[in-house]
Amino acid sequence: MSTFLPFALPDIGDEEIDEVVSALRSGWLTTGPKTRQFEADFKAFVDPSAEALAVNSATAGLHLALEALGVGPGDEVLVPTYTFTASGEVVRYLGADVKFVDVDRRTFNVTAADFEKALSPRTKVLMPVHFAGLACDMDPILALARKHGLKVVEDAAHTLPTTYKSKPIGSLDSDFTIFSFYATKTVPTGEGGMIVTRNPELAKRCKVMRLHGINRDAFDRYTSKAPAWYYEVVAPGFKYNMTDVASSIGIHQLRKAHALRDKRQRMVEAYDEALAHLPLELPPRAPAGDLHAHHLYVVRLTDSRHDRGKVIEAMAEEGVGCSVHFIPCHTQPYWRERYGHKPSDFPNAMANFERAVSLPLYTKMTTTDQQRVVEALTKVLHRLGH
Ligand SMILES: *Cc1c(COP(=O)(O)O)cnc(C)c1O
């Protein structure tokens, strides 16, 4: 049998390697010219009228965004339960509370109606999460926020490059959009994230808070006219800056983002066709004319004889790594105990979670690799269906 096919692998070329080597040779290891270039490129990519601020993770970006919006004790941030715990944990860093909401059964995405049901006088921020790279239906969410004077912070960790009504995610009328460059994401740098905002005051606060509450970042410190040793601390900030080694990878991954997405799209079409006859609900597609980033390919089992855990175990025995996105937050011990949730509180999230299997989808996979996944899944579903 051939070797194990992992669930995810980055697609790193010579361009990324050469750029990292150039960063190493330059002597700039931390935030410097490569990060400045990555920020400029990113801004040009999603919205030239926005500011793009690099940080060392999307989690850090979400934290800084909420901090800049003044989220604190007594406030509530509405977060879909069908997400990674990072979306909600940053709310707790600030002493505010998370209020989980359910998601749409078909798309896995939170809707304006889900948010509306959970509004309270304490609600301050709505946090839509664009699951798997498919944009949430943002117009009604933005309208709801406007109507109630709420802020919107998009968790766009899966969403590069995704469009909503032909506009890139990152260019919509929200307060913040936060991207992730974690190793498994569509534009990976190992660790990293990007804050996008069109509000200069909010951008300024994030810039200060991402580096110890110092009012100039490291790059300015070494190039501005003020004496190099001088700086002012205006707040107890964080250590969230991105390194030039990571940004070197990002510069080239971003240039390839559309080509790599196109390749994943073709792989998705191949999966859709090859799996159409199996007892599966295939992933939702983007509306006509819009781009889906295809970060994840999540099928849902439709035959009740198939146990999701057993399917994943059997796939591993066949040499194929699968995963689950996500274990709904409200079922996790910390969140369950803090807010007293029962699994059944969010029925759509639970129904999806219990049937969801994420299949490998990354551009290093060959056609043969994809055929292996299809053959293994066909065999496993057949065997476990009796
Ligand atoms: C990966 C992920 C994050 C966190 O990203 P990091 O860059 O690892 O901090 C946040 N939200 C979602 C939905 C994610 O999948």
Short mmCIF file of C-alpha atoms and ligand atoms in Angstrom, two decimals:
data_model
loop_
_atom_site.label_atom_id
_atom_site.label_comp_id
_atom_site.label_asym_id
_atom_site.label_seq_id
_atom_site.Cartn_x
_atom_site.Cartn_y
_atom_site.Cartn_z
CA MET A 1 0.00 0.00 0.00
CA SER A 2 1.15 3.54 -0.67
CA THR A 3 2.17 5.92 2.10
CA PHE A 4 -0.31 7.70 4.36
CA LEU A 5 -2.01 10.67 2.70
CA PRO A 6 -2.02 13.46 5.30
CA PHE A 7 -5.06 15.68 5.85
CA ALA A 8 -3.24 18.91 4.97
CA LEU A 9 0.12 20.01 3.50
CA PRO A 10 1.39 23.47 2.50
CA ASP A 11 2.44 24.14 -1.11
CA ILE A 12 5.78 25.92 -0.66
CA GLY A 13 7.88 26.73 -3.75
CA ASP A 14 11.40 27.97 -4.40
CA GLU A 15 10.12 31.58 -4.36
CA GLU A 16 9.10 31.28 -0.70
CA ILE A 17 12.35 29.50 0.19
CA ASP A 18 14.49 32.11 -1.59
CA GLU A 19 12.60 34.96 0.10
CA VAL A 20 13.07 33.37 3.55
CA VAL A 21 16.78 32.94 2.81
CA SER A 22 16.96 36.58 1.77
CA ALA A 23 15.29 37.60 5.06
CA LEU A 24 17.79 35.50 6.99
CA ARG A 25 20.74 36.96 5.08
CA SER A 26 19.41 40.51 5.54
CA GLY A 27 19.67 40.28 9.31
CA TRP A 28 15.98 41.24 9.76
CA LEU A 29 14.35 38.37 11.58
CA THR A 30 11.52 40.22 13.29
CA THR A 31 9.11 42.84 11.91
CA GLY A 32 10.84 44.76 9.13
CA PRO A 33 10.80 45.39 5.37
CA LYS A 34 9.32 42.00 4.37
CA THR A 35 6.41 42.52 6.73
CA ARG A 36 5.90 46.05 5.44
CA GLN A 37 5.82 44.66 1.90
CA PHE A 38 3.44 41.85 2.86
CA GLU A 39 1.08 44.38 4.43
CA ALA A 40 1.19 46.60 1.33
CA ASP A 41 0.61 43.61 -0.98
CA PHE A 42 -2.23 42.37 1.20
CA LYS A 43 -3.96 45.72 1.21
CA ALA A 44 -3.69 45.90 -2.58
CA PHE A 45 -5.10 42.37 -2.75
CA VAL A 46 -8.25 42.85 -0.65
CA ASP A 47 -8.94 46.61 -0.52
CA PRO A 48 -6.54 49.43 -1.45
CA SER A 49 -8.62 51.84 0.68
CA ALA A 50 -8.14 49.76 3.84
CA GLU A 51 -5.25 49.33 6.23
CA ALA A 52 -3.69 45.87 6.57
CA LEU A 53 -1.80 45.16 9.79
CA ALA A 54 0.22 41.97 10.12
CA VAL A 55 0.10 40.08 13.42
CA ASN A 56 1.44 36.72 14.56
CA SER A 57 -1.94 34.90 14.40
CA ALA A 58 -5.57 35.45 13.56
CA THR A 59 -6.30 34.89 17.23
CA ALA A 60 -4.10 37.90 18.03
CA GLY A 61 -5.88 39.87 15.28
CA LEU A 62 -9.34 39.05 16.66
CA HIS A 63 -8.17 40.02 20.15
CA LEU A 64 -6.76 43.36 18.97
CA ALA A 65 -9.89 44.11 16.92
CA LEU A 66 -12.20 43.60 19.91
CA GLU A 67 -9.83 45.53 22.17
CA ALA A 68 -9.81 48.47 19.75
CA LEU A 69 -13.62 48.42 19.68
CA GLY A 70 -13.60 48.78 23.45
CA VAL A 71 -15.14 45.38 24.21
CA GLY A 72 -14.96 44.69 27.94
CA PRO A 73 -16.80 43.39 31.00
CA GLY A 74 -20.57 43.55 30.60
CA ASP A 75 -20.44 43.32 26.80
CA GLU A 76 -21.61 40.39 24.71
CA VAL A 77 -20.13 39.24 21.41
CA LEU A 78 -22.32 36.95 19.29
CA VAL A 79 -20.28 34.08 17.82
CA PRO A 80 -21.49 31.02 15.89
CA THR A 81 -20.90 27.82 17.87
CA TYR A 82 -19.75 26.14 14.64
CA THR A 83 -16.21 27.58 14.71
CA PHE A 84 -12.79 27.12 16.24
CA THR A 85 -12.53 28.14 19.89
CA ALA A 86 -10.23 31.08 18.97
CA SER A 87 -13.23 33.07 17.70
CA GLY A 88 -14.74 33.12 21.19
CA GLU A 89 -11.70 32.87 23.47
CA VAL A 90 -10.53 36.40 22.61
CA VAL A 91 -13.84 37.73 23.95
CA ARG A 92 -13.02 36.15 27.30
CA TYR A 93 -9.48 37.65 27.26
CA LEU A 94 -11.25 41.02 27.53
CA GLY A 95 -13.60 39.96 30.30
CA ALA A 96 -16.64 40.17 28.01
CA ASP A 97 -19.04 37.30 27.33
CA VAL A 98 -19.62 35.13 24.30
CA LYS A 99 -23.17 34.40 23.29
CA PHE A 100 -23.15 31.43 20.95
CA VAL A 101 -25.63 31.20 18.11
CA ASP A 102 -26.64 28.41 15.74
CA VAL A 103 -25.81 28.27 12.03
CA ASP A 104 -27.61 27.51 8.79
CA ARG A 105 -28.02 23.75 8.31
CA ARG A 106 -27.09 23.81 4.64
CA THR A 107 -24.17 26.26 4.48
CA PHE A 108 -22.68 25.85 8.01
CA ASN A 109 -22.67 29.67 8.13
CA VAL A 110 -24.29 31.96 10.67
CA THR A 111 -27.15 34.11 9.33
CA ALA A 112 -28.62 37.48 10.29
CA ALA A 113 -31.66 35.60 11.66
CA ASP A 114 -29.40 33.52 13.96
CA PHE A 115 -27.81 36.72 15.27
CA GLU A 116 -31.12 38.55 15.59
CA LYS A 117 -32.62 35.89 17.87
CA ALA A 118 -29.68 36.32 20.30
CA LEU A 119 -29.59 40.13 20.53
CA SER A 120 -29.74 41.63 24.00
CA PRO A 121 -29.07 45.09 25.44
CA ARG A 122 -25.53 43.85 26.19
CA THR A 123 -24.74 42.89 22.58
CA LYS A 124 -21.84 44.92 21.22
CA VAL A 125 -20.31 42.93 18.36
CA LEU A 126 -21.43 40.37 15.76
CA MET A 127 -18.73 37.96 14.66
CA PRO A 128 -19.61 36.11 11.43
CA VAL A 129 -17.27 33.22 10.56
CA HIS A 130 -17.05 32.38 6.85
CA PHE A 131 -16.97 28.61 7.17
CA ALA A 132 -14.65 26.59 4.89
CA GLY A 133 -14.15 29.60 2.62
CA LEU A 134 -17.79 30.25 1.70
CA ALA A 135 -18.87 33.81 2.52
CA CYS A 136 -21.70 34.35 4.99
CA ASP A 137 -24.67 36.26 3.58
CA MET A 138 -23.22 39.57 4.75
CA ASP A 139 -25.73 42.19 3.55
CA PRO A 140 -28.45 41.21 6.06
CA ILE A 141 -25.82 40.84 8.82
CA LEU A 142 -24.43 44.32 8.11
CA ALA A 143 -27.96 45.75 7.94
CA LEU A 144 -28.82 44.16 11.31
CA ALA A 145 -25.66 45.64 12.84
CA ARG A 146 -26.45 49.08 11.46
CA LYS A 147 -30.03 48.95 12.71
CA HIS A 148 -28.92 48.16 16.27
CA GLY A 149 -25.68 50.17 16.35
CA LEU A 150 -23.50 47.05 16.61
CA LYS A 151 -19.95 46.43 15.41
CA VAL A 152 -19.03 43.63 12.99
CA VAL A 153 -15.75 41.68 13.17
CA GLU A 154 -15.44 39.05 10.45
CA ASP A 155 -13.48 35.90 11.28
CA ALA A 156 -12.04 35.37 7.81
CA ALA A 157 -9.55 32.66 8.79
CA HIS A 158 -10.83 30.41 5.94
CA THR A 159 -11.47 33.13 3.46
CA LEU A 160 -8.58 33.94 1.15
CA PRO A 161 -9.52 34.56 -1.57
CA THR A 162 -13.31 34.60 -1.20
CA THR A 163 -15.77 37.09 -2.66
CA TYR A 164 -19.26 38.16 -1.60
CA LYS A 165 -21.39 39.71 -4.36
CA SER A 166 -18.16 40.09 -6.38
CA LYS A 167 -16.34 42.00 -3.59
CA PRO A 168 -13.35 40.42 -1.84
CA ILE A 169 -13.87 39.49 1.81
CA GLY A 170 -11.89 42.23 3.54
CA SER A 171 -13.53 45.00 1.48
CA LEU A 172 -17.07 44.81 2.92
CA ASP A 173 -18.63 47.36 5.22
CA SER A 174 -17.66 45.68 8.49
CA ASP A 175 -15.41 47.18 11.17
CA PHE A 176 -12.71 44.52 10.96
CA THR A 177 -11.83 41.47 8.88
CA ILE A 178 -9.26 39.08 10.33
CA PHE A 179 -7.33 36.57 8.21
CA SER A 180 -5.21 33.59 9.33
CA PHE A 181 -1.92 32.34 7.87
CA TYR A 182 -1.77 29.27 10.10
CA ALA A 183 0.04 26.30 8.51
CA THR A 184 -3.11 24.59 7.24
CA LYS A 185 -4.89 27.68 5.89
CA THR A 186 -5.13 28.71 2.24
CA VAL A 187 -2.30 31.29 2.48
CA PRO A 188 0.00 29.78 5.10
CA THR A 189 3.08 31.36 6.65
CA GLY A 190 3.39 28.85 9.51
CA GLU A 191 1.91 31.28 11.99
CA GLY A 192 0.50 34.69 11.17
CA GLY A 193 -2.59 36.80 10.68
CA MET A 194 -3.79 40.05 9.12
CA ILE A 195 -6.08 42.73 10.48
CA VAL A 196 -7.99 44.67 7.82
CA THR A 197 -9.94 47.81 8.70
CA ARG A 198 -10.97 51.01 6.96
CA ASN A 199 -11.11 53.01 10.20
CA PRO A 200 -7.80 54.88 10.78
CA GLU A 201 -8.43 55.31 14.53
CA LEU A 202 -9.06 51.60 15.03
CA ALA A 203 -6.00 50.79 12.91
CA LYS A 204 -3.88 53.10 15.05
CA ARG A 205 -5.02 51.41 18.26
CA CYS A 206 -4.24 47.94 16.83
CA LYS A 207 -0.78 49.12 15.73
CA VAL A 208 0.02 50.34 19.22
CA MET A 209 -1.41 47.31 20.98
CA ARG A 210 0.24 44.70 18.74
CA LEU A 211 3.66 45.80 20.06
CA HIS A 212 3.66 46.45 23.81
CA GLY A 213 1.53 49.60 23.67
CA ILE A 214 4.47 51.40 22.06
CA ASN A 215 3.36 54.19 19.79
CA ARG A 216 5.63 53.24 16.87
CA ASP A 217 6.35 49.78 15.53
CA ALA A 218 9.81 48.26 15.19
CA PHE A 219 10.11 49.25 11.56
CA ASP A 220 9.52 52.93 12.26
CA ARG A 221 11.82 52.73 15.23
CA TYR A 222 14.74 51.97 12.95
CA THR A 223 13.90 54.29 10.07
CA SER A 224 12.21 57.38 11.47
CA LYS A 225 13.99 60.68 12.15
CA ALA A 226 13.43 60.48 15.91
CA PRO A 227 16.39 59.10 17.87
CA ALA A 228 16.37 55.32 17.52
CA TRP A 229 16.32 54.77 21.25
CA TYR A 230 13.21 56.85 21.92
CA TYR A 231 9.70 55.46 22.31
CA GLU A 232 6.62 56.00 24.42
CA VAL A 233 4.48 53.38 26.11
CA VAL A 234 0.85 54.45 26.12
CA ALA A 235 -0.89 51.19 27.19
CA PRO A 236 -0.07 47.69 28.48
CA GLY A 237 0.01 46.21 24.97
CA PHE A 238 0.68 42.74 23.62
CA LYS A 239 3.50 40.99 21.72
CA TYR A 240 1.62 40.21 18.51
CA ASN A 241 3.90 41.40 15.69
CA MET A 242 4.62 39.21 12.66
CA THR A 243 8.21 38.20 11.80
CA ASP A 244 9.91 38.92 8.47
CA VAL A 245 10.66 35.20 8.10
CA ALA A 246 6.92 34.45 8.13
CA SER A 247 6.08 37.47 5.95
CA SER A 248 8.61 36.23 3.35
CA ILE A 249 6.48 33.13 2.88
CA GLY A 250 3.29 35.21 2.83
CA ILE A 251 4.49 37.52 0.05
CA HIS A 252 4.71 34.61 -2.39
CA GLN A 253 1.76 32.60 -1.11
CA LEU A 254 -0.41 35.69 -1.64
CA ARG A 255 0.82 36.06 -5.24
CA LYS A 256 -0.24 32.45 -5.87
CA ALA A 257 -3.51 32.71 -3.94
CA HIS A 258 -5.76 32.86 -7.00
CA ALA A 259 -3.92 30.17 -8.93
CA LEU A 260 -3.95 27.85 -5.91
CA ARG A 261 -7.66 28.58 -5.32
CA ASP A 262 -8.41 27.78 -8.97
CA LYS A 263 -6.63 24.48 -8.55
CA ARG A 264 -8.62 23.67 -5.38
CA GLN A 265 -11.81 24.58 -7.26
CA ARG A 266 -10.98 22.03 -9.95
CA MET A 267 -10.24 19.47 -7.24
CA VAL A 268 -13.60 20.24 -5.61
CA GLU A 269 -15.36 19.74 -8.94
CA ALA A 270 -13.59 16.39 -9.32
CA TYR A 271 -14.65 15.35 -5.79
CA ASP A 272 -18.24 16.51 -6.40
CA GLU A 273 -18.45 14.41 -9.53
CA ALA A 274 -16.76 11.31 -8.14
CA LEU A 275 -18.73 11.32 -4.87
CA ALA A 276 -22.15 12.23 -6.31
CA HIS A 277 -23.47 8.67 -6.17
CA LEU A 278 -22.49 8.05 -2.51
CA PRO A 279 -24.81 8.64 0.47
CA LEU A 280 -23.30 12.06 1.18
CA GLU A 281 -24.43 15.66 1.26
CA LEU A 282 -21.73 17.48 -0.70
CA PRO A 283 -20.41 20.90 0.41
CA PRO A 284 -22.43 23.98 -0.54
CA ARG A 285 -21.12 25.95 -3.50
CA ALA A 286 -20.63 29.69 -3.77
CA PRO A 287 -23.45 31.59 -5.52
CA ALA A 288 -22.85 32.07 -9.27
CA GLY A 289 -20.16 34.69 -9.92
CA ASP A 290 -18.59 34.45 -6.48
CA LEU A 291 -15.36 32.81 -5.33
CA HIS A 292 -15.23 30.13 -2.63
CA ALA A 293 -11.75 29.83 -1.12
CA HIS A 294 -12.21 26.06 -0.69
CA HIS A 295 -10.17 25.90 2.49
CA LEU A 296 -12.07 22.75 3.52
CA TYR A 297 -14.07 20.07 1.74
CA VAL A 298 -16.63 18.88 4.28
CA VAL A 299 -19.05 16.11 3.31
CA ARG A 300 -21.97 15.10 5.52
CA LEU A 301 -22.99 11.46 5.89
CA THR A 302 -26.64 10.92 4.98
CA ASP A 303 -27.04 7.19 5.77
CA SER A 304 -27.78 6.75 9.49
CA ARG A 305 -25.89 3.43 9.49
CA HIS A 306 -22.65 5.36 9.01
CA ASP A 307 -21.05 6.44 12.26
CA ARG A 308 -18.84 9.49 11.62
CA GLY A 309 -16.10 8.41 14.05
CA LYS A 310 -15.94 4.92 12.56
CA VAL A 311 -15.76 6.33 9.03
CA ILE A 312 -12.77 8.50 9.93
CA GLU A 313 -11.07 5.59 11.70
CA ALA A 314 -11.63 3.33 8.69
CA MET A 315 -10.32 6.03 6.34
CA ALA A 316 -7.12 6.21 8.41
CA GLU A 317 -6.80 2.42 8.08
CA GLU A 318 -7.07 2.94 4.33
CA GLY A 319 -4.19 5.44 4.59
CA VAL A 320 -6.19 8.65 4.25
CA GLY A 321 -6.16 11.40 6.88
CA CYS A 322 -9.56 13.01 7.50
CA SER A 323 -10.68 15.51 10.11
CA VAL A 324 -13.74 17.17 11.64
CA HIS A 325 -14.59 20.87 11.36
CA PHE A 326 -15.75 21.80 13.92
CA ILE A 327 -16.60 20.37 17.31
CA PRO A 328 -19.23 22.98 18.21
CA CYS A 329 -17.81 25.31 20.86
CA HIS A 330 -20.82 25.02 23.17
CA THR A 331 -20.05 21.30 23.71
CA GLN A 332 -16.48 21.96 24.85
CA PRO A 333 -15.98 21.66 28.64
CA TYR A 334 -14.94 25.27 29.20
CA TRP A 335 -17.78 26.83 27.22
CA ARG A 336 -20.37 24.27 28.29
CA GLU A 337 -19.63 24.86 31.96
CA ARG A 338 -19.36 28.63 31.71
CA TYR A 339 -22.68 29.08 29.92
CA GLY A 340 -24.52 25.92 31.01
CA HIS A 341 -25.16 24.69 27.48
CA LYS A 342 -26.74 21.41 26.42
CA PRO A 343 -25.65 19.90 23.09
CA SER A 344 -29.24 20.31 21.80
CA ASP A 345 -29.16 24.09 22.32
CA PHE A 346 -27.94 24.51 18.73
CA PRO A 347 -29.59 21.77 16.67
CA ASN A 348 -28.25 22.70 13.22
CA ALA A 349 -24.66 22.86 14.46
CA MET A 350 -25.04 19.49 16.21
CA ALA A 351 -26.70 17.83 13.20
CA ASN A 352 -23.88 19.00 10.97
CA PHE A 353 -21.12 18.12 13.43
CA GLU A 354 -22.38 14.57 13.93
CA ARG A 355 -22.30 13.87 10.18
CA ALA A 356 -19.30 15.97 9.06
CA VAL A 357 -16.12 14.52 7.60
CA SER A 358 -13.45 16.84 6.18
CA LEU A 359 -11.62 15.16 3.30
CA PRO A 360 -8.05 16.15 2.33
CA LEU A 361 -8.03 19.09 -0.10
CA TYR A 362 -4.71 20.77 -0.88
CA THR A 363 -2.81 21.63 -4.01
CA LYS A 364 0.09 19.25 -3.38
CA MET A 365 -2.35 16.36 -3.87
CA THR A 366 -2.12 14.63 -7.23
CA THR A 367 -5.03 13.28 -9.28
CA THR A 368 -4.00 9.84 -8.05
CA ASP A 369 -4.12 11.03 -4.43
CA GLN A 370 -7.63 12.31 -4.98
CA GLN A 371 -8.65 9.02 -6.59
CA ARG A 372 -7.27 7.22 -3.55
CA VAL A 373 -9.51 9.31 -1.29
CA VAL A 374 -12.55 8.59 -3.45
CA GLU A 375 -11.81 4.87 -3.61
CA ALA A 376 -11.16 4.64 0.12
CA LEU A 377 -14.38 6.50 0.98
CA THR A 378 -16.43 4.40 -1.45
CA LYS A 379 -15.03 1.22 0.10
CA VAL A 380 -15.45 2.40 3.69
CA LEU A 381 -19.03 3.59 3.22
CA HIS A 382 -19.95 0.36 1.48
CA ARG A 383 -18.40 -1.78 4.21
CA LEU A 384 -19.83 0.21 7.13
CA GLY A 385 -23.26 0.47 5.52
CA HIS A 386 -24.12 -3.19 6.10
C1 LIG B 1 -7.57 28.82 12.31
C2 LIG B 1 -8.73 29.61 12.80
C3 LIG B 1 -8.57 30.69 13.68
C4 LIG B 1 -7.26 31.01 14.34
O1 LIG B 1 -6.25 31.27 13.46
P1 LIG B 1 -4.75 31.39 14.03
O2 LIG B 1 -4.03 32.14 12.97
O3 LIG B 1 -4.24 29.99 14.21
O4 LIG B 1 -4.81 32.12 15.32
C5 LIG B 1 -9.67 31.45 13.98
N1 LIG B 1 -10.88 31.14 13.49
C6 LIG B 1 -11.08 30.10 12.68
C7 LIG B 1 -12.45 29.85 12.16
C8 LIG B 1 -10.02 29.28 12.34
O5 LIG B 1 -10.22 28.20 11.56
#
